[in-house]
XYZ file of C-alpha atoms in Angstrom:
342
model
C 11.787 102.094 32.917
C 14.556 100.730 35.123
C 13.939 99.069 38.636
C 15.816 102.163 40.364
C 13.769 104.796 38.554
C 10.538 102.904 39.476
C 11.456 102.695 43.102
C 12.320 106.719 43.290
C 9.138 107.330 41.398
C 7.151 105.316 43.801
C 8.609 106.813 46.943
C 7.779 110.137 45.458
C 4.150 109.165 45.056
C 3.714 107.646 48.305
C 5.256 110.993 49.977
C 2.789 112.986 47.794
C 0.016 110.600 48.914
C 0.773 111.339 52.528
C 1.053 115.078 52.058
C -2.283 115.000 50.419
C -4.081 112.868 53.157
C -2.689 115.293 56.021
C -3.659 118.477 54.100
C -7.224 117.394 53.149
C -10.015 118.348 55.291
C -12.289 120.951 56.743
C -9.139 123.204 57.144
C -6.963 123.118 54.093
C -3.142 122.705 54.682
C -0.778 122.980 51.780
C 1.887 120.411 51.279
C 4.516 123.318 52.036
C 2.570 124.160 55.305
C 2.555 120.481 56.424
C 6.146 120.300 55.849
C 7.008 123.820 57.708
C 4.830 122.283 60.603
C 6.478 119.242 60.861
C 9.898 120.866 60.703
C 8.653 123.149 63.340
C 7.625 120.313 65.670
C 10.590 117.793 64.972
C 13.470 120.426 64.560
C 12.411 123.849 66.293
C 12.281 125.612 63.021
C 10.489 128.971 62.834
C 7.016 128.977 61.535
C 5.874 131.671 58.843
C 3.212 134.013 60.318
C 0.784 132.925 57.912
C 0.514 129.398 59.715
C -1.982 129.707 62.657
C -1.860 127.719 65.651
C -5.065 125.985 64.899
C -3.459 124.634 61.889
C -0.444 123.485 63.709
C -2.844 121.503 66.443
C -5.073 120.234 63.640
C -1.883 118.665 61.502
C 0.255 117.545 64.543
C -2.617 115.935 66.941
C -4.975 114.800 64.723
C -4.224 114.318 61.058
C -0.591 113.376 61.129
C -0.925 110.431 63.506
C -4.163 109.247 61.975
C -2.536 109.305 58.397
C 0.775 107.660 59.857
C -1.317 104.843 61.670
C -3.315 104.269 58.288
C 0.360 104.067 56.448
C 1.539 101.550 59.069
C -1.705 99.291 58.899
C -1.803 99.346 55.156
C 1.896 98.584 54.957
C 1.462 95.544 57.490
C -1.580 93.997 55.740
C -0.134 94.484 52.416
C 3.286 92.601 53.280
C 1.097 89.981 55.018
C -0.892 89.450 52.037
C 2.068 89.179 49.845
C 3.201 86.554 52.108
C 0.146 84.581 52.150
C -0.184 84.453 48.335
C 3.399 83.320 47.853
C 3.373 80.577 50.736
C -0.150 79.159 49.707
C 0.391 79.891 45.976
C -2.838 81.397 45.290
C -3.271 84.990 44.208
C -6.592 85.368 45.780
C -5.270 84.435 49.349
C -5.252 87.395 51.879
C -3.837 88.174 55.246
C -7.196 87.195 56.618
C -6.936 83.479 54.994
C -6.141 81.963 58.155
C -9.118 83.097 60.365
C -7.304 85.999 62.261
C -9.745 88.635 61.252
C -12.730 86.372 62.668
C -10.550 85.693 65.854
C -9.721 89.409 66.458
C -13.377 90.276 65.939
C -14.396 87.658 68.651
C -11.845 88.871 70.993
C -12.919 92.576 70.366
C -16.744 91.615 70.452
C -16.173 90.113 74.162
C -14.344 93.251 75.526
C -17.196 95.388 73.976
C -20.022 93.295 75.243
C -18.438 92.726 78.956
C -16.897 96.229 79.094
C -13.794 94.287 80.468
C -10.943 96.246 80.929
C -7.307 95.384 82.305
C -5.897 98.085 84.722
C -2.303 97.790 83.056
C -3.593 98.103 79.680
C -6.931 100.618 79.904
C -8.024 101.645 76.531
C -5.680 99.294 75.039
C -7.505 96.134 76.454
C -9.443 96.233 73.299
C -6.658 95.859 70.818
C -4.844 93.357 72.898
C -7.957 91.219 73.227
C -8.080 91.170 69.315
C -4.650 90.639 68.643
C -4.662 87.613 71.227
C -7.954 86.068 70.002
C -6.488 86.632 66.493
C -3.292 84.836 67.133
C -5.062 81.888 68.830
C -7.432 81.494 65.786
C -4.483 81.044 63.562
C -2.723 79.107 65.911
C -5.612 76.597 66.153
C -6.119 76.545 62.224
C -2.453 75.856 61.389
C -2.358 73.346 64.289
C -5.558 71.404 63.022
C -3.947 71.559 59.525
C -0.882 70.148 60.408
C -2.445 67.159 62.346
C -4.891 66.360 59.325
C -1.916 66.896 56.871
C 1.658 66.313 58.180
C 2.880 67.808 54.980
C 0.639 70.770 55.518
C -0.351 71.174 51.802
C -1.504 74.429 50.851
C -5.220 73.333 50.183
C -5.485 71.843 53.665
C -4.107 75.160 55.337
C -6.561 77.218 53.303
C -9.692 74.881 54.022
C -8.584 74.766 57.802
C -8.526 78.755 57.964
C -12.180 78.596 56.365
C -13.508 76.253 58.960
C -12.534 78.059 61.768
C -13.526 81.729 60.243
C -17.066 80.187 59.276
C -17.211 78.577 63.014
C -16.221 82.204 64.757
C -18.418 84.101 62.370
C -21.319 81.961 63.597
C -20.267 82.699 67.287
C -20.116 86.467 66.323
C -23.730 86.365 64.626
C -25.201 85.147 67.982
C -23.654 87.607 69.907
C -24.902 90.476 67.920
C -28.364 88.898 67.947
C -28.090 88.928 71.818
C -26.781 92.327 72.127
C -28.453 94.827 69.979
C -27.216 97.885 72.071
C -23.627 97.271 71.301
C -24.347 96.257 67.501
C -23.240 99.941 66.250
C -19.805 99.657 67.966
C -19.115 96.145 66.853
C -20.047 96.845 63.323
C -17.918 99.964 63.108
C -14.900 98.027 64.464
C -15.543 95.032 61.934
C -15.510 97.697 58.926
C -12.390 99.125 60.338
C -11.686 102.970 61.195
C -8.798 105.316 62.234
C -10.972 107.714 64.157
C -9.666 108.821 67.407
C -6.311 107.449 66.884
C -3.090 109.180 68.129
C 0.538 109.296 68.736
C 0.381 106.367 71.342
C -1.255 104.167 68.863
C 1.466 104.974 66.176
C 4.313 104.524 68.846
C 3.314 101.136 69.717
C 2.205 99.729 66.067
C 5.282 101.449 64.101
C 7.966 99.158 65.619
C 5.834 96.169 65.515
C 5.195 96.652 61.786
C 9.166 97.363 61.238
C 10.386 94.380 63.111
C 7.839 92.143 61.529
C 8.305 93.201 57.902
C 12.265 93.169 58.452
C 11.766 89.336 59.606
C 9.758 88.404 56.774
C 12.313 89.944 54.322
C 15.097 87.799 56.031
C 13.001 84.788 54.365
C 13.151 86.186 50.864
C 15.111 83.491 49.470
C 12.686 80.862 50.835
C 9.876 82.676 49.537
C 11.047 82.742 45.977
C 11.689 79.299 46.247
C 8.366 78.326 47.628
C 6.924 80.050 44.630
C 8.159 77.084 42.532
C 6.167 74.440 44.586
C 6.842 72.320 47.676
C 8.463 69.571 45.896
C 11.026 72.024 44.191
C 11.565 73.695 47.368
C 12.359 70.539 49.266
C 14.818 69.556 46.486
C 16.468 72.694 47.098
C 17.021 72.211 50.689
C 14.286 74.283 52.084
C 12.378 72.706 55.138
C 9.044 73.522 53.910
C 7.297 72.650 57.078
C 9.243 74.712 59.483
C 9.462 77.620 56.832
C 5.657 77.606 56.437
C 5.097 77.985 60.257
C 7.506 80.623 60.485
C 6.193 82.695 57.451
C 2.471 81.978 58.499
C 3.005 82.924 62.053
C 4.787 86.093 61.355
C 2.479 86.942 58.573
C -0.464 86.493 61.039
C 1.245 88.435 63.763
C 1.411 91.323 61.397
C -2.324 91.043 60.367
C -3.452 90.448 63.979
C -1.689 93.718 65.264
C -2.925 95.599 62.369
C -6.630 94.591 63.003
C -6.220 95.101 66.882
C -5.874 98.801 66.368
C -7.698 99.494 63.246
C -10.486 97.014 63.149
C -10.967 94.647 59.973
C -10.180 96.282 56.620
C -10.061 94.167 53.669
C -8.653 94.125 50.064
C -5.709 96.082 50.685
C -3.818 92.861 50.799
C -4.995 91.757 47.580
C -4.633 94.863 45.609
C -0.841 96.081 46.812
C 0.698 92.828 46.110
C -0.745 92.364 42.710
C 0.044 95.920 41.890
C 3.589 95.511 43.115
C 4.290 92.277 41.167
C 3.351 93.522 37.839
C 5.524 96.600 38.320
C 8.513 94.989 40.061
C 8.430 91.217 39.372
C 8.381 88.374 41.959
C 11.802 88.679 43.722
C 10.566 89.004 47.399
C 13.583 91.223 48.623
C 12.002 93.821 46.368
C 8.280 93.075 46.619
C 7.917 93.068 50.236
C 9.214 96.645 50.920
C 7.487 97.808 47.768
C 4.079 96.226 48.891
C 4.469 97.938 52.259
C 5.145 101.558 50.543
C 2.265 100.745 47.885
C -0.277 99.696 50.620
C 0.575 102.177 53.146
C -0.187 105.025 50.859
C -3.071 103.485 49.385
C -4.654 102.962 53.003
C -3.659 106.599 53.812
C -5.622 107.830 50.650
C -8.537 105.599 51.546
C -8.687 106.901 54.785
C -8.795 110.463 53.568
C -11.789 109.632 51.335
C -13.595 108.093 54.264
C -13.500 111.021 56.342
C -13.972 113.830 53.553
C -16.444 112.263 51.050
C -19.610 113.175 52.928
C -18.082 115.092 55.847
C -18.909 115.759 58.418
C -20.004 112.157 58.577
C -17.179 109.521 58.462
C -17.602 106.244 56.546
C -15.891 103.313 57.543
C -12.407 102.920 55.850
C -13.142 99.345 54.994
C -16.114 100.289 53.002
C -13.936 102.305 50.901
C -11.287 99.671 50.428
C -14.392 97.413 49.547
C -15.826 99.460 46.852
C -12.336 99.558 45.104
C -11.199 96.103 46.054
C -14.342 94.077 45.077
C -14.044 94.792 41.333
C -10.357 94.227 41.524
C -10.878 90.939 43.072
C -13.215 89.919 40.324
C -10.711 90.979 37.589
C -7.863 88.700 39.241
C -10.304 85.851 39.526
C -11.615 85.916 35.969
C -7.993 86.812 34.537
C -6.687 83.810 36.317
C -9.608 81.468 35.112
C -8.897 82.638 31.683
C -5.163 81.858 31.816
C -5.836 78.648 33.282
C -8.110 77.698 30.297
C -5.623 78.971 27.652
C-alpha cells in the first residue's frame, strides 16, 4: 500500500475512533447524530427533531471535550516517546525516561497534601505545579548527565533519569505513608484520568501540543541523522550536544504538560511509535505527525473503555493502557533480544 493511501486510511480510522468515543456511553449517540450536533454548535446548522436537548448537552459539555483532551494527551505523549526513542537510540525509552512523571507526581502531591492554591490559577494550581516540578526534574537529570559526561552519551542520560526517578519515588512513598487520607486522590492522579475535564483544559492544552509538535518536526532532519549514532551525526555537521538539549527539553515539555492535566498514563508513548515505524518507516517528518494521530486515537479509545467497561464505576485510564502496553513492552524487549542474538 502506498504511503498516501496509508495516511488517508489512518485519518479515517482516527476519525472513526473519535466518533465512537463520543458516542458510546450511558446515552448512545450515533456518529451521524454526533456530527449533526457538532455542526449545530459550530456552524448553527439546524438539528433534527429526533435529537434531544439532553443528547446535545451530554455530547458538547461532557464527552467531546473529554475525548479531545484524551486525543491531545495521547498525541503529545506519543510524539515525545518517538523523540526519546530516536535521541537515546533505545526502543524501550519512553517520554517518562528522564523523570518527568516522577517530578510531576511530586509537585501534584505537594499541592494535594497542602491544599495550596494560587489566586491567579485557582483550580489550575495542581497542573501548574505538576508541570513545573516535572520540568525541574528533567532539567536536574540532564544537567547532572552533562556534568558527569560532557558528551552526554545516551546511557549516561538514561541512568541519570533513573536515579532521579528512584529518588523522587522514594520521597513520594514517604508522603503517602504520612498522609493516608489523601492516598486515594494521589493514587487516582498517578494512574491518570480525564474525568471532570472540560473545554478550559482543552483550550489550554491544545495550543501547547500543536506548538510543541510543530517545533519537534523542525528537527526532523537531525532526528533522522541521530538514529545513525552520535559519531556519524557529528561527522555530518550536527551539534549533537545542543540538539540533544533542545530535543529532550521539548519532548519533556510535551510530556510534562500532558501529565499536568491528565496524570501519569504509561505505555501510549511506547506503543504508538513502534506501530507507526512499522507502517511508515523511520523518516521523522512523517513518523512524528502519524505518531500523534495514532497515539491520540488510541488514547481516546482507552478512555472510552475506562469509563464504560464497568460503568458507572470508572477505571483509571492508566490501568487500561497498562493492560495493553505491558504485553507489548515484553514483545518489543524479547524481539529486540532475539535480533541482537541473531
